[in-house]
Amino acid sequence: MDYQSLFEQITRAANPAALGGGHVVGHTPAPTTTDPTRFGFAVADLTAQVCGTGDWQVPFPIQSLSKLFTLAMVLASDGDNIWSRVGKEPSGSPFNSLTQLERDRGIPRNPFVNAGALVLTDRLISLTGHACEALRTFLRKESGNPALNFDMRIARSEQRHGHRISALAHLLADYGRLDNPVDTVLRHYFWQCSLTMSCHDLALAAGFLARHGLRADHSRLLTCSEAKGINAVMLMGGTYDAAGDFAHRVGLPAKGGVGGGIVAVIPGRGTLAAWGPALDRHGNSIAAVTALDTFTTHTGWSIF
Ligand code: GLN
């Protein structure tokens, strides 16, 4: 594969200045990570060789991308038991919908909407004693980046402003779906969202999903069928109420976050990570979706 010319095409197509529009999320001024002209893209193969273009080594807040990894950690311990607490269906609703959680009587539609993520974090607290630290340790190992860390300003700012996610946590508690105190679950959730990683780190960290559950060192994190299950649920819900449009354009399982990152998996071949802070109305990065679309269109490496 001639990555050089492919990267040039991707950079041209996904150039944020040319795409325009969108909004950037961030209560705290963080000029590097909220500058809408930023753009990065990385590809990792099954042997953890990674290359990229643009701002592919600049760390940004992973936000909802953290849900992918908390799900993997919980599945690695609990196996299929977790699916009695959280669904596997597409949400068709915004990622922070309160009405959907109420209609579903406290069983979140899937692990990638905010209510689902809170249930996973709650379980990870019970399993590890300290969910966000366990997640940081996991991600440092999987990405090979020992410097990967939380952004305290983001965690504190979301803690102050996160009224809707707090409402979701209280609703879950009202239905008896949380084992730990609401405040504890929220604190760990905000901190996990504030972890900052680059496209380089993310493409490596998600590698086990392309290797059918195996880490880069060939040790097993998940069974083949658990890894398949995560990829399937990602395809259905990883980009929220735009999952249909995303599957149509890109044709890969993927998870997005409001930090502007998207991680996509090509099972049996590798992983992709793209980043651009400007978001569409569903909370997905405009530049990252365009970059992934360009990649699969030019390589034919989609699952369809
Ligand atoms: N911290 C964000 C929130 O809870 C994460 C959501 C996201 O990335 N989609 O709203």
PDB file of C-alpha atoms and ligand atoms in Angstrom, residues 63-64 67 95 114 158 165 189 193 240 257-258, ligand 1:
ATOM      1  CA  GLN A  63     -14.014  11.250  25.768  1.00  0.00           C
ATOM      2  CA  SER A  64     -16.393   8.504  24.594  1.00  0.00           C
ATOM      3  CA  LYS A  67     -16.237   3.416  26.466  1.00  0.00           C
ATOM      4  CA  PHE A  95     -25.933   9.658  23.116  1.00  0.00           C
ATOM      5  CA  ASN A 114     -23.685   7.652  28.033  1.00  0.00           C
ATOM      6  CA  GLU A 158     -17.038  18.333  33.062  1.00  0.00           C
ATOM      7  CA  ILE A 165     -24.859  12.886  32.623  1.00  0.00           C
ATOM      8  CA  TYR A 189     -16.575   8.553  34.343  1.00  0.00           C
ATOM      9  CA  CYS A 193     -13.254  10.797  29.533  1.00  0.00           C
ATOM     10  CA  TYR A 240     -24.778   7.036  18.003  1.00  0.00           C
ATOM     11  CA  GLY A 257     -15.995  10.771  20.950  1.00  0.00           C
ATOM     12  CA  VAL A 258     -16.775  14.462  21.377  1.00  0.00           C
TER      13      VAL A 258
HETATM   14  N1  GLN B   1     -17.826  13.478  28.356  1.00  0.00           N
HETATM   15  C1  GLN B   1     -18.795  13.425  27.302  1.00  0.00           C
HETATM   16  C2  GLN B   1     -20.200  13.404  27.879  1.00  0.00           C
HETATM   17  O1  GLN B   1     -20.388  12.739  28.848  1.00  0.00           O
HETATM   18  C3  GLN B   1     -18.563  12.198  26.457  1.00  0.00           C
HETATM   19  C4  GLN B   1     -19.589  12.035  25.369  1.00  0.00           C
HETATM   20  C5  GLN B   1     -19.011  11.680  24.035  1.00  0.00           C
HETATM   21  O2  GLN B   1     -17.827  11.733  23.768  1.00  0.00           O
HETATM   22  N2  GLN B   1     -19.889  11.373  23.112  1.00  0.00           N
HETATM   23  O3  GLN B   1     -21.095  14.062  27.392  1.00  0.00           O
END
